[in-house]
């Protein structure tokens, strides 16, 4: 199995290459689009011969390394095929365009020796060198590099590593609007999500102000909304990166994998009672959290399991009876009267659905958690 991680490194990119690359990509797109035949359905008729001709044509006034042309052709073929598929499903809005100013650098165009990445710009003549050792946040324990992406400001490197995730210990995670509750090594832990909530709240207020503007200046407001939405997501991602790195490190320490909720079944619990936009965001947060935790754990050779979360906070972990809201965050079992914080109920159930644990351990945890809740109730 392969684990993958990507990092952004600030570089002074060769602007002329980026410029020429995008230009050639546009020409390639025009050329390949002219090979799309539309009768009832669209399909691409682009033979090996066509490809050779196009390649020769493009290479005529190309001074940079030849492999760039091959990657241009490959990526444009991919782009056009994707568009043809959308078109046939009547989902294509307009023809594809080259908008991103980035260069894909496949592995025939660079070498890595002693931590120094040497990217060929012009064959045997001009290189871009990047010393990966200078960036201590980039892991050293990778097996190889995947293709690189060069933009005007940065180089995106993808590290790959062979892994065989394996463990017999699992922690379970339950993501709510205000916290992530986890059961790690028999201990309940909570990670505060309020900072994340505040990020979304701040941008929601901005969005509302802009929506008022939309009547008078629809274009400006649309542009602003897009800008703020990407800023909001970047800030949220930043927060979630820190959190998942911290959690992954903790799990690495105890050699534990993770049991996560299978979000295909997410509807009821987390999202109930919140507004539409909050609902979407909360779903996005949860997915992003899971995605980040998963690939970070995979890198550490730790597996992730997904379980069905249906009724995970409404089922009694002791007797499987059904639990109902009791007081605040507390849930009470209608059969055996157990009362317990709903997030704790959820992680216990997720843990049992994913990995199970002996009854004695379960009793211990419940005893401890009940003590904790009752003390808290007493204090407040
Ligand atoms: Zn019960």
Tab-separated table of C-alpha atoms and ligand atoms in Angstrom:
chain	number	residue	atom	x	y	z
A	1	UNK	CA	0.000	0.000	0.000
A	2	UNK	CA	1.127	3.523	-0.671
A	3	UNK	CA	0.890	6.494	1.683
A	4	UNK	CA	1.048	9.983	0.194
A	5	UNK	CA	1.739	13.428	1.623
A	6	UNK	CA	2.056	16.755	-0.157
A	7	UNK	CA	3.962	19.876	0.861
A	8	UNK	CA	4.196	23.391	-0.507
A	9	UNK	CA	7.628	24.928	-0.804
A	10	UNK	CA	8.101	28.595	-1.677
A	11	UNK	CA	10.276	28.943	-4.769
A	12	UNK	CA	11.187	31.518	-7.336
A	13	UNK	CA	9.706	29.821	-10.330
A	14	UNK	CA	11.029	30.294	-13.857
A	15	UNK	CA	8.224	32.515	-15.124
A	16	UNK	CA	9.105	32.076	-18.776
A	17	UNK	CA	8.598	28.308	-18.492
A	18	UNK	CA	5.213	28.716	-16.817
A	19	UNK	CA	4.143	31.225	-19.442
A	20	UNK	CA	5.241	29.074	-22.380
A	21	UNK	CA	3.873	25.927	-20.814
A	22	UNK	CA	0.412	27.457	-20.434
A	23	UNK	CA	0.536	28.801	-23.972
A	24	UNK	CA	1.444	25.392	-25.368
A	25	UNK	CA	-1.249	23.837	-23.219
A	26	UNK	CA	-3.844	26.160	-24.745
A	27	UNK	CA	-2.706	25.260	-28.247
A	28	UNK	CA	-2.823	21.574	-27.357
A	29	UNK	CA	-6.317	21.970	-25.999
A	30	UNK	CA	-7.525	23.630	-29.209
A	31	UNK	CA	-5.937	20.917	-31.269
A	32	UNK	CA	-7.291	18.001	-29.230
A	33	UNK	CA	-10.751	19.541	-28.992
A	34	UNK	CA	-10.822	19.579	-32.788
A	35	UNK	CA	-10.567	15.775	-32.591
A	36	UNK	CA	-13.783	15.534	-30.592
A	37	UNK	CA	-16.537	14.237	-32.839
A	38	UNK	CA	-20.080	14.988	-31.854
A	39	UNK	CA	-22.881	13.003	-33.442
A	40	UNK	CA	-25.415	11.650	-30.975
A	41	UNK	CA	-22.754	11.472	-28.365
A	42	UNK	CA	-19.366	13.079	-28.138
A	43	UNK	CA	-16.199	11.054	-28.414
A	44	UNK	CA	-12.514	11.748	-28.808
A	45	UNK	CA	-10.800	10.382	-31.900
A	46	UNK	CA	-7.154	10.948	-31.221
A	47	UNK	CA	-4.874	8.233	-32.619
A	48	UNK	CA	-1.239	7.520	-31.834
A	49	UNK	CA	-0.442	9.043	-35.178
A	50	UNK	CA	-2.328	12.238	-34.337
A	51	UNK	CA	-0.430	12.374	-31.105
A	52	UNK	CA	2.934	12.006	-32.821
A	53	UNK	CA	2.066	14.752	-35.281
A	54	UNK	CA	0.910	17.108	-32.569
A	55	UNK	CA	4.008	16.385	-30.501
A	56	UNK	CA	6.335	17.118	-33.430
A	57	UNK	CA	4.426	20.287	-34.187
A	58	UNK	CA	4.618	21.534	-30.604
A	59	UNK	CA	8.299	20.687	-30.279
A	60	UNK	CA	9.208	22.902	-33.247
A	61	UNK	CA	9.521	26.044	-31.223
A	62	UNK	CA	9.932	24.564	-27.772
A	63	UNK	CA	13.297	25.216	-26.183
A	64	UNK	CA	12.560	23.594	-22.836
A	65	UNK	CA	12.978	19.931	-21.917
A	66	UNK	CA	10.932	17.726	-24.243
A	67	UNK	CA	9.188	15.798	-21.495
A	68	UNK	CA	7.103	18.855	-20.672
A	69	UNK	CA	5.356	18.478	-24.020
A	70	UNK	CA	4.461	14.865	-23.239
A	71	UNK	CA	2.951	15.835	-19.928
A	72	UNK	CA	1.032	18.686	-21.573
A	73	UNK	CA	-0.471	16.256	-24.093
A	74	UNK	CA	-1.314	13.695	-21.415
A	75	UNK	CA	-2.944	16.171	-19.111
A	76	UNK	CA	-4.964	17.786	-21.919
A	77	UNK	CA	-6.160	14.367	-23.133
A	78	UNK	CA	-7.305	13.701	-19.571
A	79	UNK	CA	-9.037	17.074	-19.431
A	80	UNK	CA	-10.845	16.557	-22.749
A	81	UNK	CA	-11.883	12.997	-21.883
A	82	UNK	CA	-13.312	14.284	-18.627
A	83	UNK	CA	-15.229	16.933	-20.519
A	84	UNK	CA	-16.538	14.410	-23.082
A	85	UNK	CA	-17.846	12.272	-20.240
A	86	UNK	CA	-19.610	15.243	-18.661
A	87	UNK	CA	-20.980	16.288	-22.043
A	88	UNK	CA	-22.491	12.858	-22.638
A	89	UNK	CA	-24.131	13.009	-19.250
A	90	UNK	CA	-25.420	16.477	-20.186
A	91	UNK	CA	-23.459	17.989	-17.342
A	92	UNK	CA	-20.868	19.967	-19.297
A	93	UNK	CA	-21.505	23.671	-18.966
A	94	UNK	CA	-18.910	24.995	-21.352
A	95	UNK	CA	-15.826	23.738	-23.147
A	96	UNK	CA	-12.749	23.169	-20.998
A	97	UNK	CA	-10.282	25.991	-20.569
A	98	UNK	CA	-6.759	26.348	-19.259
A	99	UNK	CA	-7.089	28.589	-16.244
A	100	UNK	CA	-4.547	27.371	-13.701
A	101	UNK	CA	-1.073	28.678	-14.190
A	102	UNK	CA	0.811	25.600	-13.127
A	103	UNK	CA	3.308	23.183	-14.595
A	104	UNK	CA	3.198	19.472	-14.000
A	105	UNK	CA	6.679	18.023	-13.654
A	106	UNK	CA	6.734	14.283	-14.101
A	107	UNK	CA	9.452	12.149	-12.621
A	108	UNK	CA	11.514	11.960	-15.813
A	109	UNK	CA	12.154	15.685	-15.366
A	110	UNK	CA	13.780	15.697	-11.963
A	111	UNK	CA	16.219	13.843	-9.795
A	112	UNK	CA	16.733	13.765	-6.053
A	113	UNK	CA	20.200	13.333	-4.650
A	114	UNK	CA	21.221	13.934	-1.032
A	115	UNK	CA	18.038	15.875	-0.391
A	116	UNK	CA	18.542	18.186	-3.356
A	117	UNK	CA	15.819	18.235	-5.933
A	118	UNK	CA	17.119	19.067	-9.388
A	119	UNK	CA	14.443	19.942	-11.923
A	120	UNK	CA	15.321	20.137	-15.592
A	121	UNK	CA	14.078	23.324	-17.246
A	122	UNK	CA	16.122	23.244	-20.458
A	123	UNK	CA	17.734	19.932	-21.252
A	124	UNK	CA	21.343	19.735	-19.909
A	125	UNK	CA	21.456	23.501	-19.653
A	126	UNK	CA	19.170	25.013	-17.101
A	127	UNK	CA	17.889	23.624	-13.815
A	128	UNK	CA	15.825	24.623	-10.838
A	129	UNK	CA	17.395	23.327	-7.649
A	130	UNK	CA	15.512	23.008	-4.395
A	131	UNK	CA	17.198	21.862	-1.207
A	132	UNK	CA	14.530	19.834	0.594
A	133	UNK	CA	16.709	19.520	3.705
A	134	UNK	CA	16.155	23.216	4.417
A	135	UNK	CA	12.513	22.538	5.240
A	136	UNK	CA	12.428	20.633	8.493
A	137	UNK	CA	8.644	20.109	8.344
A	138	UNK	CA	9.089	17.843	5.349
A	139	UNK	CA	9.436	14.242	6.540
A	140	UNK	CA	12.638	12.425	5.716
A	141	UNK	CA	11.126	8.944	5.867
A	142	UNK	CA	9.713	8.715	2.347
A	143	UNK	CA	10.549	6.171	-0.340
A	144	UNK	CA	10.069	8.257	-3.466
A	145	UNK	CA	8.629	11.423	-4.918
A	146	UNK	CA	5.524	11.636	-7.068
A	147	UNK	CA	5.057	14.231	-9.828
A	148	UNK	CA	5.693	17.837	-8.833
A	149	UNK	CA	3.533	20.859	-9.495
A	150	UNK	CA	5.148	24.216	-10.073
A	151	UNK	CA	3.195	27.450	-9.756
A	152	UNK	CA	4.394	31.042	-9.832
A	153	UNK	CA	5.048	31.055	-6.109
A	154	UNK	CA	5.531	27.524	-4.992
A	155	UNK	CA	6.519	23.994	-5.718
A	156	UNK	CA	4.186	21.271	-4.537
A	157	UNK	CA	6.061	18.075	-3.767
A	158	UNK	CA	4.347	14.756	-3.185
A	159	UNK	CA	6.112	12.228	-0.995
A	160	UNK	CA	5.292	8.555	-1.238
A	161	UNK	CA	5.993	5.717	1.121
A	162	UNK	CA	5.221	1.997	1.154
A	163	UNK	CA	3.143	1.045	4.149
A	164	UNK	CA	1.330	-1.977	5.550
A	165	UNK	CA	-0.977	-0.417	8.156
A	166	UNK	CA	-1.544	-2.885	10.948
A	167	UNK	CA	-2.471	-2.791	14.610
A	168	UNK	CA	-4.883	-4.469	16.990
A	169	UNK	CA	-5.575	-1.300	18.965
A	170	UNK	CA	-8.111	1.236	17.864
A	171	UNK	CA	-9.291	4.610	19.075
A	172	UNK	CA	-12.738	5.872	18.122
A	173	UNK	CA	-13.682	9.404	17.081
A	174	UNK	CA	-16.941	11.285	17.098
A	175	UNK	CA	-17.062	14.737	15.502
A	176	UNK	CA	-19.656	17.235	16.774
A	177	UNK	CA	-20.287	20.885	16.130
A	178	UNK	CA	-18.301	21.943	19.183
A	179	UNK	CA	-15.807	19.157	19.822
A	180	UNK	CA	-14.189	15.957	18.711
A	181	UNK	CA	-14.653	13.266	21.319
A	182	UNK	CA	-12.267	10.336	21.235
A	183	UNK	CA	-11.694	7.147	23.117
A	184	UNK	CA	-7.940	6.561	23.044
A	185	UNK	CA	-6.345	3.741	24.940
A	186	UNK	CA	-9.394	3.472	27.213
A	187	UNK	CA	-9.444	7.200	28.004
A	188	UNK	CA	-12.078	9.654	26.838
A	189	UNK	CA	-10.531	12.801	25.368
A	190	UNK	CA	-12.108	15.901	23.966
A	191	UNK	CA	-10.676	18.310	21.460
A	192	UNK	CA	-12.284	21.707	21.329
A	193	UNK	CA	-13.736	22.788	17.997
A	194	UNK	CA	-14.839	26.221	19.153
A	195	UNK	CA	-12.056	28.017	17.255
A	196	UNK	CA	-13.350	26.305	14.124
A	197	UNK	CA	-16.890	27.327	14.970
A	198	UNK	CA	-15.734	30.938	15.378
A	199	UNK	CA	-14.011	30.899	11.995
A	200	UNK	CA	-17.242	29.793	10.323
A	201	UNK	CA	-19.281	32.256	12.351
A	202	UNK	CA	-17.075	35.193	11.372
A	203	UNK	CA	-17.366	34.323	7.700
A	204	UNK	CA	-21.069	33.777	7.938
A	205	UNK	CA	-21.467	37.355	9.129
A	206	UNK	CA	-19.318	38.514	6.206
A	207	UNK	CA	-21.423	36.472	3.815
A	208	UNK	CA	-24.595	38.037	5.102
A	209	UNK	CA	-23.230	41.540	4.606
A	210	UNK	CA	-22.188	40.691	1.065
A	211	UNK	CA	-25.555	39.181	0.245
A	212	UNK	CA	-27.156	42.508	1.046
A	213	UNK	CA	-24.868	44.015	-1.553
A	214	UNK	CA	-25.769	41.446	-4.195
A	215	UNK	CA	-28.825	43.354	-5.433
A	216	UNK	CA	-26.787	46.383	-6.429
A	217	UNK	CA	-23.516	44.785	-7.382
A	218	UNK	CA	-24.133	41.140	-8.303
A	219	UNK	CA	-20.724	40.582	-9.917
A	220	UNK	CA	-18.712	42.094	-7.105
A	221	UNK	CA	-20.639	40.234	-4.485
A	222	UNK	CA	-20.219	36.947	-6.317
A	223	UNK	CA	-16.475	37.506	-6.534
A	224	UNK	CA	-16.262	38.465	-2.870
A	225	UNK	CA	-18.272	35.444	-1.806
A	226	UNK	CA	-15.929	33.177	-3.700
A	227	UNK	CA	-12.870	34.846	-2.217
A	228	UNK	CA	-14.182	34.640	1.336
A	229	UNK	CA	-15.304	31.073	0.922
A	230	UNK	CA	-11.826	29.986	-0.077
A	231	UNK	CA	-10.272	31.995	2.767
A	232	UNK	CA	-12.677	30.464	5.216
A	233	UNK	CA	-11.814	26.975	4.044
A	234	UNK	CA	-8.098	27.721	4.215
A	235	UNK	CA	-8.373	28.907	7.795
A	236	UNK	CA	-10.504	25.920	8.727
A	237	UNK	CA	-8.032	23.598	7.009
A	238	UNK	CA	-5.197	25.195	8.919
A	239	UNK	CA	-6.940	24.526	12.200
A	240	UNK	CA	-7.805	20.959	11.230
A	241	UNK	CA	-4.240	20.294	10.063
A	242	UNK	CA	-2.869	21.234	13.459
A	243	UNK	CA	-5.502	19.208	15.270
A	244	UNK	CA	-5.107	16.062	13.169
A	245	UNK	CA	-1.301	16.237	13.323
A	246	UNK	CA	-1.545	16.443	17.103
A	247	UNK	CA	-3.994	13.553	17.314
A	248	UNK	CA	-2.046	11.397	14.839
A	249	UNK	CA	1.096	11.913	16.917
A	250	UNK	CA	-0.756	10.795	20.043
A	251	UNK	CA	-2.096	7.705	18.301
A	252	UNK	CA	1.375	6.902	16.981
A	253	UNK	CA	2.631	7.051	20.544
A	254	UNK	CA	0.187	4.362	21.713
A	255	UNK	CA	0.266	2.426	18.419
A	256	UNK	CA	-3.423	2.853	17.815
A	257	UNK	CA	-5.438	3.037	14.589
A	258	UNK	CA	-8.767	4.841	14.348
A	259	UNK	CA	-12.431	3.952	14.050
A	260	UNK	CA	-14.325	6.690	12.225
A	261	UNK	CA	-17.945	7.218	11.290
A	262	UNK	CA	-18.872	6.144	7.796
A	263	UNK	CA	-20.254	9.444	6.575
A	264	UNK	CA	-22.397	7.924	3.879
A	265	UNK	CA	-24.840	7.338	6.708
A	266	UNK	CA	-24.460	10.735	8.266
A	267	UNK	CA	-27.743	12.538	8.380
A	268	UNK	CA	-29.400	12.384	11.681
A	269	UNK	CA	-27.262	13.209	14.605
A	270	UNK	CA	-24.554	15.764	13.997
A	271	UNK	CA	-26.486	17.840	11.580
A	272	UNK	CA	-29.847	18.020	13.233
A	273	UNK	CA	-31.073	21.400	14.290
A	274	UNK	CA	-28.486	23.482	12.502
A	275	UNK	CA	-29.075	25.826	9.633
A	276	UNK	CA	-28.513	24.782	6.038
A	277	UNK	CA	-25.154	26.549	5.606
A	278	UNK	CA	-23.907	25.355	8.984
A	279	UNK	CA	-24.984	21.909	8.043
A	280	UNK	CA	-22.925	21.876	4.870
A	281	UNK	CA	-19.923	23.335	6.652
A	282	UNK	CA	-20.128	20.927	9.507
A	283	UNK	CA	-20.234	18.076	7.033
A	284	UNK	CA	-17.249	19.568	5.248
A	285	UNK	CA	-15.360	19.934	8.552
A	286	UNK	CA	-16.060	16.343	9.492
A	287	UNK	CA	-14.997	15.024	6.112
A	288	UNK	CA	-11.852	17.127	6.123
A	289	UNK	CA	-11.001	16.004	9.657
A	290	UNK	CA	-11.423	12.365	8.677
A	291	UNK	CA	-9.513	12.735	5.427
A	292	UNK	CA	-6.564	14.423	7.127
A	293	UNK	CA	-6.458	12.016	10.042
A	294	UNK	CA	-6.625	9.066	7.695
A	295	UNK	CA	-3.707	9.980	5.476
A	296	UNK	CA	-1.593	11.059	8.437
A	297	UNK	CA	-2.238	7.743	10.183
A	298	UNK	CA	-1.561	5.813	7.009
A	299	UNK	CA	1.833	7.492	6.768
A	300	UNK	CA	2.491	6.225	10.310
A	301	UNK	CA	1.480	2.702	9.303
A	302	UNK	CA	-1.749	2.863	11.305
A	303	UNK	CA	-5.071	1.673	9.836
A	304	UNK	CA	-8.447	3.392	9.798
A	305	UNK	CA	-11.798	1.584	9.960
A	306	UNK	CA	-15.185	3.020	9.110
A	307	UNK	CA	-18.347	1.981	10.895
A	308	UNK	CA	-22.002	2.780	10.497
A	309	UNK	CA	-22.796	5.580	12.975
A	310	UNK	CA	-26.580	5.125	12.936
A	311	UNK	CA	-27.936	5.613	16.458
A	312	UNK	CA	-24.428	5.578	17.907
A	313	UNK	CA	-25.422	8.068	20.580
A	314	UNK	CA	-28.843	6.567	21.185
A	315	UNK	CA	-27.887	2.973	21.869
A	316	UNK	CA	-26.922	1.908	25.360
A	317	UNK	CA	-23.336	0.583	25.299
A	318	UNK	CA	-24.115	-1.718	28.235
A	319	UNK	CA	-27.417	-3.382	27.341
A	320	UNK	CA	-28.110	-2.172	23.756
A	321	UNK	CA	-31.356	-0.611	25.002
A	322	UNK	CA	-32.446	2.652	23.463
A	323	UNK	CA	-31.357	5.880	25.106
A	324	UNK	CA	-33.189	9.182	25.195
A	325	UNK	CA	-32.107	12.736	25.978
A	326	UNK	CA	-32.178	13.205	29.689
A	327	UNK	CA	-30.643	16.469	30.719
A	328	UNK	CA	-28.342	18.708	28.717
A	329	UNK	CA	-25.869	16.466	26.952
A	330	UNK	CA	-26.833	13.435	29.040
A	331	UNK	CA	-28.532	10.383	27.617
A	332	UNK	CA	-30.431	7.845	29.689
A	333	UNK	CA	-31.087	4.199	28.885
A	334	UNK	CA	-34.740	3.307	29.015
A	335	UNK	CA	-33.931	-0.285	29.905
A	336	UNK	CA	-31.067	-0.219	32.435
A	337	UNK	CA	-31.118	3.440	33.490
A	338	UNK	CA	-27.494	4.055	32.621
A	339	UNK	CA	-26.933	7.757	32.096
A	340	UNK	CA	-23.941	9.059	30.257
A	341	UNK	CA	-22.768	11.997	28.159
A	342	UNK	CA	-23.969	11.529	24.594
A	343	UNK	CA	-20.516	11.975	23.043
A	344	UNK	CA	-19.133	9.317	25.359
A	345	UNK	CA	-21.994	7.001	24.405
A	346	UNK	CA	-21.120	7.632	20.758
A	347	UNK	CA	-17.408	6.852	21.028
A	348	UNK	CA	-18.107	3.733	23.102
A	349	UNK	CA	-20.528	2.459	20.462
A	350	UNK	CA	-18.227	3.365	17.571
A	351	UNK	CA	-15.367	1.619	19.346
A	352	UNK	CA	-17.455	-1.531	19.854
A	353	UNK	CA	-18.755	-1.492	16.297
A	354	UNK	CA	-15.242	-1.103	14.934
A	355	UNK	CA	-13.019	-3.102	17.190
A	356	UNK	CA	-14.893	-4.207	20.278
A	357	UNK	CA	-13.385	-4.492	23.732
A	358	UNK	CA	-13.847	-6.701	26.796
A	359	UNK	CA	-16.811	-6.033	29.076
A	360	UNK	CA	-14.526	-5.283	32.007
A	361	UNK	CA	-12.797	-2.463	30.169
A	362	UNK	CA	-16.183	-1.103	29.152
A	363	UNK	CA	-17.404	-1.115	32.757
A	364	UNK	CA	-14.263	0.688	33.895
A	365	UNK	CA	-14.681	3.437	31.357
A	366	UNK	CA	-18.361	3.902	32.139
A	367	UNK	CA	-17.697	4.030	35.869
A	368	UNK	CA	-15.009	6.646	35.418
A	369	UNK	CA	-17.049	8.734	32.997
A	370	UNK	CA	-20.147	8.659	35.199
A	371	UNK	CA	-18.086	9.824	38.132
A	372	UNK	CA	-16.726	12.624	35.999
A	373	UNK	CA	-20.168	13.743	34.790
A	374	UNK	CA	-21.717	13.622	38.231
A	375	UNK	CA	-18.886	15.676	39.729
A	376	UNK	CA	-19.236	18.179	36.910
A	377	UNK	CA	-22.989	18.323	37.425
A	378	UNK	CA	-22.448	18.909	41.089
A	379	UNK	CA	-19.985	21.724	40.509
A	380	UNK	CA	-22.088	23.597	37.957
B	1	LIG	ZN1	-28.876	0.097	29.022
